[in-house]
């Protein structure tokens, strides 16, 4: 039994150590980031690389045993949020991520992006195809397209449809001078108010103070949830969480890599070129995003 415990402990240590990227952190030839900012935006592609993903726990009763079972799930992405610069996007469900489209430099352009869980085969790969304001997806080895959604642009509004047969949009995003709204018919679902101060926005909280999002002096404050601080000295973006602002993540980059890792030097490494992005969790390959067609 003692030997079994030792083997399990060594296995856990090996898994933990394999997620370390200390050598890569030390040898990365760092370059500066672009300035951070806060700008209301939407992301309808859901092609994101998670830096901080919120989770929620659900409890249910097993119908066979009668025992309670718990399951932890990722909180869904929210279409609406803030562009923070450098490919960073923070949505209203408090998920912080890199937008794949931004990393490829696709700003409203049509594209075909392939997601590969194994870079040596396309057997489990999916293609995401955006054309004529419509998003489709399909298996890489198949020709059949599956409809995801489409949009219609009207002046300062974007109408979002989840069905080709719908006459009314599921949501309407409104970009006004003083506010950014998501509406369902005439009901406001989300509202971000633009303050007179540059790069400062608020979102109303029911029966309490407002959420405040602002950028100043190389710092982005995302209410009391997160703070991003750019250090020119070591060319890094440090992420702090909560009211006490304890350090949870660091982001650095070189000419063709982005690394993001926690205070234990465990994390991810993105290797990117003009037509693909490889994501590694520690030493292990996780997935590839390949730009098949774009710009």
PDB file of C-alpha atoms in Angstrom:
ATOM      1  CA  UNK A   1       0.000   0.000   0.000  1.00  0.00           C
ATOM      2  CA  UNK A   2       2.862   2.342   0.869  1.00  0.00           C
ATOM      3  CA  UNK A   3       4.496   1.695  -2.516  1.00  0.00           C
ATOM      4  CA  UNK A   4       1.179   2.381  -4.273  1.00  0.00           C
ATOM      5  CA  UNK A   5       0.858   5.714  -2.457  1.00  0.00           C
ATOM      6  CA  UNK A   6       4.435   6.614  -3.469  1.00  0.00           C
ATOM      7  CA  UNK A   7       3.721   5.797  -7.122  1.00  0.00           C
ATOM      8  CA  UNK A   8       0.534   7.912  -7.088  1.00  0.00           C
ATOM      9  CA  UNK A   9       2.373  10.802  -5.433  1.00  0.00           C
ATOM     10  CA  UNK A  10       5.176  10.661  -8.006  1.00  0.00           C
ATOM     11  CA  UNK A  11       2.645  10.550 -10.832  1.00  0.00           C
ATOM     12  CA  UNK A  12       0.884  13.638  -9.481  1.00  0.00           C
ATOM     13  CA  UNK A  13       4.212  15.445  -9.147  1.00  0.00           C
ATOM     14  CA  UNK A  14       5.104  14.581 -12.740  1.00  0.00           C
ATOM     15  CA  UNK A  15       1.756  15.898 -14.015  1.00  0.00           C
ATOM     16  CA  UNK A  16       2.190  19.081 -11.974  1.00  0.00           C
ATOM     17  CA  UNK A  17       5.772  19.597 -13.163  1.00  0.00           C
ATOM     18  CA  UNK A  18       4.743  19.007 -16.781  1.00  0.00           C
ATOM     19  CA  UNK A  19       2.511  22.076 -16.535  1.00  0.00           C
ATOM     20  CA  UNK A  20       5.456  24.260 -15.492  1.00  0.00           C
ATOM     21  CA  UNK A  21       6.813  26.656 -18.104  1.00  0.00           C
ATOM     22  CA  UNK A  22       9.597  28.136 -15.960  1.00  0.00           C
ATOM     23  CA  UNK A  23      12.297  27.568 -18.596  1.00  0.00           C
ATOM     24  CA  UNK A  24      10.185  29.238 -21.283  1.00  0.00           C
ATOM     25  CA  UNK A  25       9.459  32.177 -18.950  1.00  0.00           C
ATOM     26  CA  UNK A  26      13.166  32.677 -18.239  1.00  0.00           C
ATOM     27  CA  UNK A  27      14.302  32.405 -21.875  1.00  0.00           C
ATOM     28  CA  UNK A  28      11.529  34.400 -23.571  1.00  0.00           C
ATOM     29  CA  UNK A  29      12.856  37.506 -25.327  1.00  0.00           C
ATOM     30  CA  UNK A  30      10.138  39.835 -24.151  1.00  0.00           C
ATOM     31  CA  UNK A  31       8.704  42.668 -26.202  1.00  0.00           C
ATOM     32  CA  UNK A  32       6.335  45.437 -25.167  1.00  0.00           C
ATOM     33  CA  UNK A  33       2.564  45.178 -25.262  1.00  0.00           C
ATOM     34  CA  UNK A  34       0.325  47.740 -26.880  1.00  0.00           C
ATOM     35  CA  UNK A  35      -1.404  50.104 -24.401  1.00  0.00           C
ATOM     36  CA  UNK A  36      -4.305  48.639 -22.433  1.00  0.00           C
ATOM     37  CA  UNK A  37      -7.713  50.258 -22.762  1.00  0.00           C
ATOM     38  CA  UNK A  38     -11.405  49.568 -22.070  1.00  0.00           C
ATOM     39  CA  UNK A  39     -13.820  49.626 -24.998  1.00  0.00           C
ATOM     40  CA  UNK A  40     -17.324  48.068 -25.070  1.00  0.00           C
ATOM     41  CA  UNK A  41     -17.520  45.382 -27.741  1.00  0.00           C
ATOM     42  CA  UNK A  42     -19.150  42.104 -28.736  1.00  0.00           C
ATOM     43  CA  UNK A  43     -17.692  38.733 -29.671  1.00  0.00           C
ATOM     44  CA  UNK A  44     -20.116  36.535 -31.605  1.00  0.00           C
ATOM     45  CA  UNK A  45     -17.571  33.952 -32.773  1.00  0.00           C
ATOM     46  CA  UNK A  46     -16.883  32.335 -29.369  1.00  0.00           C
ATOM     47  CA  UNK A  47     -13.419  31.463 -30.683  1.00  0.00           C
ATOM     48  CA  UNK A  48     -11.533  32.273 -27.512  1.00  0.00           C
ATOM     49  CA  UNK A  49      -8.516  31.012 -25.585  1.00  0.00           C
ATOM     50  CA  UNK A  50      -9.327  31.118 -21.881  1.00  0.00           C
ATOM     51  CA  UNK A  51      -7.088  32.915 -19.432  1.00  0.00           C
ATOM     52  CA  UNK A  52      -9.619  32.960 -16.586  1.00  0.00           C
ATOM     53  CA  UNK A  53     -12.817  30.941 -17.054  1.00  0.00           C
ATOM     54  CA  UNK A  54     -15.545  31.158 -14.445  1.00  0.00           C
ATOM     55  CA  UNK A  55     -17.175  27.933 -13.269  1.00  0.00           C
ATOM     56  CA  UNK A  56     -20.363  27.004 -11.459  1.00  0.00           C
ATOM     57  CA  UNK A  57     -21.339  23.902  -9.499  1.00  0.00           C
ATOM     58  CA  UNK A  58     -24.671  22.177 -10.013  1.00  0.00           C
ATOM     59  CA  UNK A  59     -26.161  19.658  -7.599  1.00  0.00           C
ATOM     60  CA  UNK A  60     -28.614  16.977  -8.712  1.00  0.00           C
ATOM     61  CA  UNK A  61     -30.060  13.748  -7.358  1.00  0.00           C
ATOM     62  CA  UNK A  62     -29.110  10.443  -8.931  1.00  0.00           C
ATOM     63  CA  UNK A  63     -32.414   8.789  -9.917  1.00  0.00           C
ATOM     64  CA  UNK A  64     -30.941   5.309  -9.376  1.00  0.00           C
ATOM     65  CA  UNK A  65     -29.167   5.721  -6.036  1.00  0.00           C
ATOM     66  CA  UNK A  66     -30.955   8.750  -4.604  1.00  0.00           C
ATOM     67  CA  UNK A  67     -27.590  10.297  -3.732  1.00  0.00           C
ATOM     68  CA  UNK A  68     -26.661  13.887  -4.449  1.00  0.00           C
ATOM     69  CA  UNK A  69     -24.172  14.427  -7.232  1.00  0.00           C
ATOM     70  CA  UNK A  70     -22.263  17.609  -8.006  1.00  0.00           C
ATOM     71  CA  UNK A  71     -20.932  18.701 -11.372  1.00  0.00           C
ATOM     72  CA  UNK A  72     -18.726  21.677 -12.153  1.00  0.00           C
ATOM     73  CA  UNK A  73     -19.348  23.402 -15.468  1.00  0.00           C
ATOM     74  CA  UNK A  74     -17.835  26.336 -17.291  1.00  0.00           C
ATOM     75  CA  UNK A  75     -19.904  29.501 -17.151  1.00  0.00           C
ATOM     76  CA  UNK A  76     -21.073  30.220 -20.727  1.00  0.00           C
ATOM     77  CA  UNK A  77     -19.452  33.002 -22.687  1.00  0.00           C
ATOM     78  CA  UNK A  78     -21.352  36.261 -22.900  1.00  0.00           C
ATOM     79  CA  UNK A  79     -21.397  37.974 -26.302  1.00  0.00           C
ATOM     80  CA  UNK A  80     -21.114  41.382 -24.683  1.00  0.00           C
ATOM     81  CA  UNK A  81     -18.081  42.721 -22.862  1.00  0.00           C
ATOM     82  CA  UNK A  82     -14.957  44.835 -23.224  1.00  0.00           C
ATOM     83  CA  UNK A  83     -12.064  44.866 -25.658  1.00  0.00           C
ATOM     84  CA  UNK A  84      -8.949  45.481 -23.514  1.00  0.00           C
ATOM     85  CA  UNK A  85      -6.380  45.616 -26.311  1.00  0.00           C
ATOM     86  CA  UNK A  86      -3.669  43.066 -27.206  1.00  0.00           C
ATOM     87  CA  UNK A  87      -6.328  40.519 -28.174  1.00  0.00           C
ATOM     88  CA  UNK A  88      -7.803  40.480 -24.649  1.00  0.00           C
ATOM     89  CA  UNK A  89     -11.570  40.321 -24.152  1.00  0.00           C
ATOM     90  CA  UNK A  90     -13.475  40.405 -20.850  1.00  0.00           C
ATOM     91  CA  UNK A  91     -17.137  39.441 -21.089  1.00  0.00           C
ATOM     92  CA  UNK A  92     -19.984  40.307 -18.743  1.00  0.00           C
ATOM     93  CA  UNK A  93     -19.879  36.781 -17.252  1.00  0.00           C
ATOM     94  CA  UNK A  94     -16.373  37.627 -15.944  1.00  0.00           C
ATOM     95  CA  UNK A  95     -14.537  35.392 -18.425  1.00  0.00           C
ATOM     96  CA  UNK A  96     -11.153  36.757 -19.533  1.00  0.00           C
ATOM     97  CA  UNK A  97      -9.693  35.408 -22.751  1.00  0.00           C
ATOM     98  CA  UNK A  98      -7.779  36.013 -25.944  1.00  0.00           C
ATOM     99  CA  UNK A  99      -9.954  36.396 -29.020  1.00  0.00           C
ATOM    100  CA  UNK A 100      -8.608  34.193 -31.799  1.00  0.00           C
ATOM    101  CA  UNK A 101      -9.898  36.595 -34.447  1.00  0.00           C
ATOM    102  CA  UNK A 102      -7.893  39.433 -32.891  1.00  0.00           C
ATOM    103  CA  UNK A 103      -4.741  37.317 -32.744  1.00  0.00           C
ATOM    104  CA  UNK A 104      -5.107  36.661 -36.483  1.00  0.00           C
ATOM    105  CA  UNK A 105      -5.830  40.351 -37.112  1.00  0.00           C
ATOM    106  CA  UNK A 106      -9.319  39.682 -38.498  1.00  0.00           C
ATOM    107  CA  UNK A 107     -11.423  42.769 -37.961  1.00  0.00           C
ATOM    108  CA  UNK A 108     -14.839  42.046 -39.442  1.00  0.00           C
ATOM    109  CA  UNK A 109     -13.289  40.131 -42.350  1.00  0.00           C
ATOM    110  CA  UNK A 110     -14.653  36.862 -43.691  1.00  0.00           C
ATOM    111  CA  UNK A 111     -12.684  33.820 -42.607  1.00  0.00           C
ATOM    112  CA  UNK A 112     -12.337  30.063 -42.340  1.00  0.00           C
ATOM    113  CA  UNK A 113     -10.609  28.897 -39.153  1.00  0.00           C
ATOM    114  CA  UNK A 114      -9.842  25.255 -38.386  1.00  0.00           C
ATOM    115  CA  UNK A 115      -9.665  24.033 -34.768  1.00  0.00           C
ATOM    116  CA  UNK A 116      -7.482  20.942 -34.410  1.00  0.00           C
ATOM    117  CA  UNK A 117      -7.138  19.003 -31.131  1.00  0.00           C
ATOM    118  CA  UNK A 118      -4.312  17.073 -32.838  1.00  0.00           C
ATOM    119  CA  UNK A 119      -2.049  18.972 -35.245  1.00  0.00           C
ATOM    120  CA  UNK A 120      -1.054  15.736 -37.021  1.00  0.00           C
ATOM    121  CA  UNK A 121      -4.554  14.795 -38.186  1.00  0.00           C
ATOM    122  CA  UNK A 122      -7.823  16.478 -39.116  1.00  0.00           C
ATOM    123  CA  UNK A 123      -9.928  13.531 -37.954  1.00  0.00           C
ATOM    124  CA  UNK A 124     -11.434  15.474 -35.023  1.00  0.00           C
ATOM    125  CA  UNK A 125     -11.007  18.970 -36.460  1.00  0.00           C
ATOM    126  CA  UNK A 126     -13.797  21.505 -36.963  1.00  0.00           C
ATOM    127  CA  UNK A 127     -13.974  24.382 -39.418  1.00  0.00           C
ATOM    128  CA  UNK A 128     -15.639  27.697 -38.548  1.00  0.00           C
ATOM    129  CA  UNK A 129     -16.673  29.638 -41.624  1.00  0.00           C
ATOM    130  CA  UNK A 130     -17.845  33.248 -41.587  1.00  0.00           C
ATOM    131  CA  UNK A 131     -19.159  34.713 -44.811  1.00  0.00           C
ATOM    132  CA  UNK A 132     -21.946  37.104 -45.803  1.00  0.00           C
ATOM    133  CA  UNK A 133     -22.483  37.965 -42.120  1.00  0.00           C
ATOM    134  CA  UNK A 134     -23.305  34.292 -41.379  1.00  0.00           C
ATOM    135  CA  UNK A 135     -21.331  31.829 -39.244  1.00  0.00           C
ATOM    136  CA  UNK A 136     -21.256  28.137 -40.147  1.00  0.00           C
ATOM    137  CA  UNK A 137     -19.361  25.180 -38.739  1.00  0.00           C
ATOM    138  CA  UNK A 138     -18.540  21.765 -40.132  1.00  0.00           C
ATOM    139  CA  UNK A 139     -16.307  18.764 -39.608  1.00  0.00           C
ATOM    140  CA  UNK A 140     -13.048  19.344 -41.436  1.00  0.00           C
ATOM    141  CA  UNK A 141     -13.334  16.121 -43.419  1.00  0.00           C
ATOM    142  CA  UNK A 142     -16.970  16.705 -44.416  1.00  0.00           C
ATOM    143  CA  UNK A 143     -18.649  19.109 -46.821  1.00  0.00           C
ATOM    144  CA  UNK A 144     -21.944  19.607 -44.989  1.00  0.00           C
ATOM    145  CA  UNK A 145     -22.264  23.035 -43.383  1.00  0.00           C
ATOM    146  CA  UNK A 146     -24.109  23.553 -40.097  1.00  0.00           C
ATOM    147  CA  UNK A 147     -25.661  26.963 -39.564  1.00  0.00           C
ATOM    148  CA  UNK A 148     -24.736  28.758 -36.324  1.00  0.00           C
ATOM    149  CA  UNK A 149     -26.157  32.287 -36.592  1.00  0.00           C
ATOM    150  CA  UNK A 150     -26.302  35.374 -38.765  1.00  0.00           C
ATOM    151  CA  UNK A 151     -26.434  39.124 -38.239  1.00  0.00           C
ATOM    152  CA  UNK A 152     -27.954  42.135 -39.941  1.00  0.00           C
ATOM    153  CA  UNK A 153     -26.339  45.555 -39.673  1.00  0.00           C
ATOM    154  CA  UNK A 154     -28.501  48.677 -39.419  1.00  0.00           C
ATOM    155  CA  UNK A 155     -26.768  51.998 -38.809  1.00  0.00           C
ATOM    156  CA  UNK A 156     -25.689  51.801 -35.136  1.00  0.00           C
ATOM    157  CA  UNK A 157     -27.387  48.435 -34.516  1.00  0.00           C
ATOM    158  CA  UNK A 158     -26.497  44.793 -35.044  1.00  0.00           C
ATOM    159  CA  UNK A 159     -29.374  42.308 -35.119  1.00  0.00           C
ATOM    160  CA  UNK A 160     -28.450  38.761 -34.068  1.00  0.00           C
ATOM    161  CA  UNK A 161     -30.431  35.741 -35.335  1.00  0.00           C
ATOM    162  CA  UNK A 162     -30.048  32.117 -34.238  1.00  0.00           C
ATOM    163  CA  UNK A 163     -32.356  30.809 -36.956  1.00  0.00           C
ATOM    164  CA  UNK A 164     -32.730  31.560 -40.648  1.00  0.00           C
ATOM    165  CA  UNK A 165     -36.506  31.425 -40.274  1.00  0.00           C
ATOM    166  CA  UNK A 166     -36.797  34.030 -37.540  1.00  0.00           C
ATOM    167  CA  UNK A 167     -38.376  37.312 -38.585  1.00  0.00           C
ATOM    168  CA  UNK A 168     -37.389  39.018 -35.338  1.00  0.00           C
ATOM    169  CA  UNK A 169     -33.828  38.957 -34.007  1.00  0.00           C
ATOM    170  CA  UNK A 170     -32.931  37.025 -30.861  1.00  0.00           C
ATOM    171  CA  UNK A 171     -30.992  40.076 -29.704  1.00  0.00           C
ATOM    172  CA  UNK A 172     -30.211  43.562 -30.913  1.00  0.00           C
ATOM    173  CA  UNK A 173     -26.952  45.267 -29.977  1.00  0.00           C
ATOM    174  CA  UNK A 174     -27.250  49.058 -29.973  1.00  0.00           C
ATOM    175  CA  UNK A 175     -24.200  51.327 -30.078  1.00  0.00           C
ATOM    176  CA  UNK A 176     -25.471  54.714 -28.876  1.00  0.00           C
ATOM    177  CA  UNK A 177     -23.544  57.854 -27.936  1.00  0.00           C
ATOM    178  CA  UNK A 178     -24.068  57.405 -24.194  1.00  0.00           C
ATOM    179  CA  UNK A 179     -24.683  53.652 -23.830  1.00  0.00           C
ATOM    180  CA  UNK A 180     -24.098  50.221 -25.317  1.00  0.00           C
ATOM    181  CA  UNK A 181     -27.169  47.970 -25.080  1.00  0.00           C
ATOM    182  CA  UNK A 182     -28.262  44.406 -25.662  1.00  0.00           C
ATOM    183  CA  UNK A 183     -32.013  44.253 -26.186  1.00  0.00           C
ATOM    184  CA  UNK A 184     -34.544  41.469 -26.642  1.00  0.00           C
ATOM    185  CA  UNK A 185     -37.466  43.053 -28.424  1.00  0.00           C
ATOM    186  CA  UNK A 186     -38.014  46.189 -26.331  1.00  0.00           C
ATOM    187  CA  UNK A 187     -36.506  44.824 -23.118  1.00  0.00           C
ATOM    188  CA  UNK A 188     -32.947  45.807 -22.175  1.00  0.00           C
ATOM    189  CA  UNK A 189     -30.907  42.725 -21.170  1.00  0.00           C
ATOM    190  CA  UNK A 190     -27.526  44.448 -20.633  1.00  0.00           C
ATOM    191  CA  UNK A 191     -26.562  48.104 -20.569  1.00  0.00           C
ATOM    192  CA  UNK A 192     -23.125  49.668 -20.378  1.00  0.00           C
ATOM    193  CA  UNK A 193     -23.141  53.409 -19.777  1.00  0.00           C
ATOM    194  CA  UNK A 194     -20.360  55.567 -21.114  1.00  0.00           C
ATOM    195  CA  UNK A 195     -19.098  58.142 -18.632  1.00  0.00           C
ATOM    196  CA  UNK A 196     -17.769  61.600 -19.492  1.00  0.00           C
ATOM    197  CA  UNK A 197     -14.318  60.476 -18.372  1.00  0.00           C
ATOM    198  CA  UNK A 198     -12.390  58.712 -21.153  1.00  0.00           C
ATOM    199  CA  UNK A 199     -12.150  54.920 -20.887  1.00  0.00           C
ATOM    200  CA  UNK A 200     -14.640  54.739 -17.993  1.00  0.00           C
ATOM    201  CA  UNK A 201     -17.888  52.788 -18.145  1.00  0.00           C
ATOM    202  CA  UNK A 202     -20.506  51.605 -15.687  1.00  0.00           C
ATOM    203  CA  UNK A 203     -23.029  48.777 -15.670  1.00  0.00           C
ATOM    204  CA  UNK A 204     -26.024  49.015 -13.366  1.00  0.00           C
ATOM    205  CA  UNK A 205     -26.385  46.545 -10.530  1.00  0.00           C
ATOM    206  CA  UNK A 206     -29.884  46.060  -9.148  1.00  0.00           C
ATOM    207  CA  UNK A 207     -30.404  47.713  -5.702  1.00  0.00           C
ATOM    208  CA  UNK A 208     -26.680  48.295  -5.242  1.00  0.00           C
ATOM    209  CA  UNK A 209     -23.784  50.345  -6.555  1.00  0.00           C
ATOM    210  CA  UNK A 210     -22.831  50.266 -10.210  1.00  0.00           C
ATOM    211  CA  UNK A 211     -20.131  48.107 -11.722  1.00  0.00           C
ATOM    212  CA  UNK A 212     -17.224  50.309 -12.825  1.00  0.00           C
ATOM    213  CA  UNK A 213     -14.806  49.538 -15.673  1.00  0.00           C
ATOM    214  CA  UNK A 214     -11.998  51.977 -16.411  1.00  0.00           C
ATOM    215  CA  UNK A 215      -8.466  52.303 -17.773  1.00  0.00           C
ATOM    216  CA  UNK A 216      -5.774  54.770 -16.717  1.00  0.00           C
ATOM    217  CA  UNK A 217      -1.985  54.837 -16.271  1.00  0.00           C
ATOM    218  CA  UNK A 218      -1.315  51.339 -17.685  1.00  0.00           C
ATOM    219  CA  UNK A 219      -4.010  49.875 -15.410  1.00  0.00           C
ATOM    220  CA  UNK A 220      -7.426  48.430 -16.227  1.00  0.00           C
ATOM    221  CA  UNK A 221      -9.932  48.064 -13.382  1.00  0.00           C
ATOM    222  CA  UNK A 222     -12.759  45.610 -14.014  1.00  0.00           C
ATOM    223  CA  UNK A 223     -14.949  46.602 -11.089  1.00  0.00           C
ATOM    224  CA  UNK A 224     -13.812  44.704  -7.953  1.00  0.00           C
ATOM    225  CA  UNK A 225     -13.349  41.496  -9.908  1.00  0.00           C
ATOM    226  CA  UNK A 226     -10.008  41.938 -11.668  1.00  0.00           C
ATOM    227  CA  UNK A 227      -7.264  44.482 -12.222  1.00  0.00           C
ATOM    228  CA  UNK A 228      -4.779  44.307 -15.107  1.00  0.00           C
ATOM    229  CA  UNK A 229      -1.516  46.199 -14.625  1.00  0.00           C
ATOM    230  CA  UNK A 230       1.071  46.642 -17.362  1.00  0.00           C
ATOM    231  CA  UNK A 231       4.653  46.837 -16.120  1.00  0.00           C
ATOM    232  CA  UNK A 232       7.025  48.477 -18.590  1.00  0.00           C
ATOM    233  CA  UNK A 233       9.951  47.423 -16.413  1.00  0.00           C
ATOM    234  CA  UNK A 234       9.555  43.667 -16.978  1.00  0.00           C
ATOM    235  CA  UNK A 235       7.250  43.995 -20.005  1.00  0.00           C
ATOM    236  CA  UNK A 236       4.404  41.992 -18.491  1.00  0.00           C
ATOM    237  CA  UNK A 237       0.699  42.279 -17.767  1.00  0.00           C
ATOM    238  CA  UNK A 238      -0.126  41.154 -14.235  1.00  0.00           C
ATOM    239  CA  UNK A 239      -3.692  40.184 -13.325  1.00  0.00           C
ATOM    240  CA  UNK A 240      -4.999  40.670  -9.794  1.00  0.00           C
ATOM    241  CA  UNK A 241      -8.280  39.358  -8.436  1.00  0.00           C
ATOM    242  CA  UNK A 242     -10.825  40.488  -5.870  1.00  0.00           C
ATOM    243  CA  UNK A 243     -11.105  43.417  -3.511  1.00  0.00           C
ATOM    244  CA  UNK A 244      -7.679  42.660  -2.000  1.00  0.00           C
ATOM    245  CA  UNK A 245      -6.228  42.296  -5.503  1.00  0.00           C
ATOM    246  CA  UNK A 246      -4.091  39.196  -5.022  1.00  0.00           C
ATOM    247  CA  UNK A 247      -1.923  38.174  -7.964  1.00  0.00           C
ATOM    248  CA  UNK A 248      -3.399  35.333 -10.030  1.00  0.00           C
ATOM    249  CA  UNK A 249      -1.823  35.485 -13.506  1.00  0.00           C
ATOM    250  CA  UNK A 250       0.985  37.027 -15.573  1.00  0.00           C
ATOM    251  CA  UNK A 251       1.113  37.517 -19.355  1.00  0.00           C
ATOM    252  CA  UNK A 252       4.314  38.042 -21.345  1.00  0.00           C
ATOM    253  CA  UNK A 253       5.060  37.870 -25.041  1.00  0.00           C
ATOM    254  CA  UNK A 254       7.843  37.656 -27.602  1.00  0.00           C
ATOM    255  CA  UNK A 255       7.829  38.101 -31.372  1.00  0.00           C
ATOM    256  CA  UNK A 256       5.914  34.862 -31.959  1.00  0.00           C
ATOM    257  CA  UNK A 257       4.787  33.633 -28.520  1.00  0.00           C
ATOM    258  CA  UNK A 258       2.432  34.596 -25.720  1.00  0.00           C
ATOM    259  CA  UNK A 259       2.806  32.994 -22.277  1.00  0.00           C
ATOM    260  CA  UNK A 260       0.278  33.271 -19.456  1.00  0.00           C
ATOM    261  CA  UNK A 261       0.925  31.574 -16.132  1.00  0.00           C
ATOM    262  CA  UNK A 262       0.083  31.665 -12.423  1.00  0.00           C
ATOM    263  CA  UNK A 263       2.276  32.461  -9.415  1.00  0.00           C
ATOM    264  CA  UNK A 264       3.564  28.853  -9.437  1.00  0.00           C
ATOM    265  CA  UNK A 265       4.779  29.225 -13.046  1.00  0.00           C
ATOM    266  CA  UNK A 266       2.128  26.811 -14.289  1.00  0.00           C
ATOM    267  CA  UNK A 267       0.298  27.869 -17.396  1.00  0.00           C
ATOM    268  CA  UNK A 268       0.010  28.046 -21.149  1.00  0.00           C
ATOM    269  CA  UNK A 269       2.150  28.968 -24.109  1.00  0.00           C
ATOM    270  CA  UNK A 270       0.827  30.131 -27.460  1.00  0.00           C
ATOM    271  CA  UNK A 271       3.078  29.878 -30.499  1.00  0.00           C
ATOM    272  CA  UNK A 272       1.614  31.924 -33.313  1.00  0.00           C
ATOM    273  CA  UNK A 273       2.437  32.741 -36.908  1.00  0.00           C
ATOM    274  CA  UNK A 274       0.474  34.432 -39.654  1.00  0.00           C
ATOM    275  CA  UNK A 275      -1.711  31.384 -40.311  1.00  0.00           C
ATOM    276  CA  UNK A 276      -1.760  29.238 -37.160  1.00  0.00           C
ATOM    277  CA  UNK A 277      -1.715  29.370 -33.369  1.00  0.00           C
ATOM    278  CA  UNK A 278      -0.545  26.385 -31.325  1.00  0.00           C
ATOM    279  CA  UNK A 279      -1.618  26.220 -27.678  1.00  0.00           C
ATOM    280  CA  UNK A 280       0.405  24.229 -25.125  1.00  0.00           C
ATOM    281  CA  UNK A 281      -0.560  23.527 -21.524  1.00  0.00           C
ATOM    282  CA  UNK A 282       2.840  23.277 -19.938  1.00  0.00           C
ATOM    283  CA  UNK A 283       4.716  20.828 -22.148  1.00  0.00           C
ATOM    284  CA  UNK A 284       1.602  19.235 -23.645  1.00  0.00           C
ATOM    285  CA  UNK A 285       0.063  20.268 -26.954  1.00  0.00           C
ATOM    286  CA  UNK A 286      -3.595  21.181 -26.471  1.00  0.00           C
ATOM    287  CA  UNK A 287      -4.962  22.516 -29.756  1.00  0.00           C
ATOM    288  CA  UNK A 288      -4.220  24.420 -32.937  1.00  0.00           C
ATOM    289  CA  UNK A 289      -6.159  27.208 -34.616  1.00  0.00           C
ATOM    290  CA  UNK A 290      -5.335  27.402 -38.318  1.00  0.00           C
ATOM    291  CA  UNK A 291      -6.378  30.271 -40.557  1.00  0.00           C
ATOM    292  CA  UNK A 292      -7.471  28.595 -43.791  1.00  0.00           C
ATOM    293  CA  UNK A 293      -8.927  31.707 -45.378  1.00  0.00           C
ATOM    294  CA  UNK A 294      -9.068  35.291 -44.170  1.00  0.00           C
ATOM    295  CA  UNK A 295      -8.345  38.898 -45.030  1.00  0.00           C
TER     296      UNK A 295
END
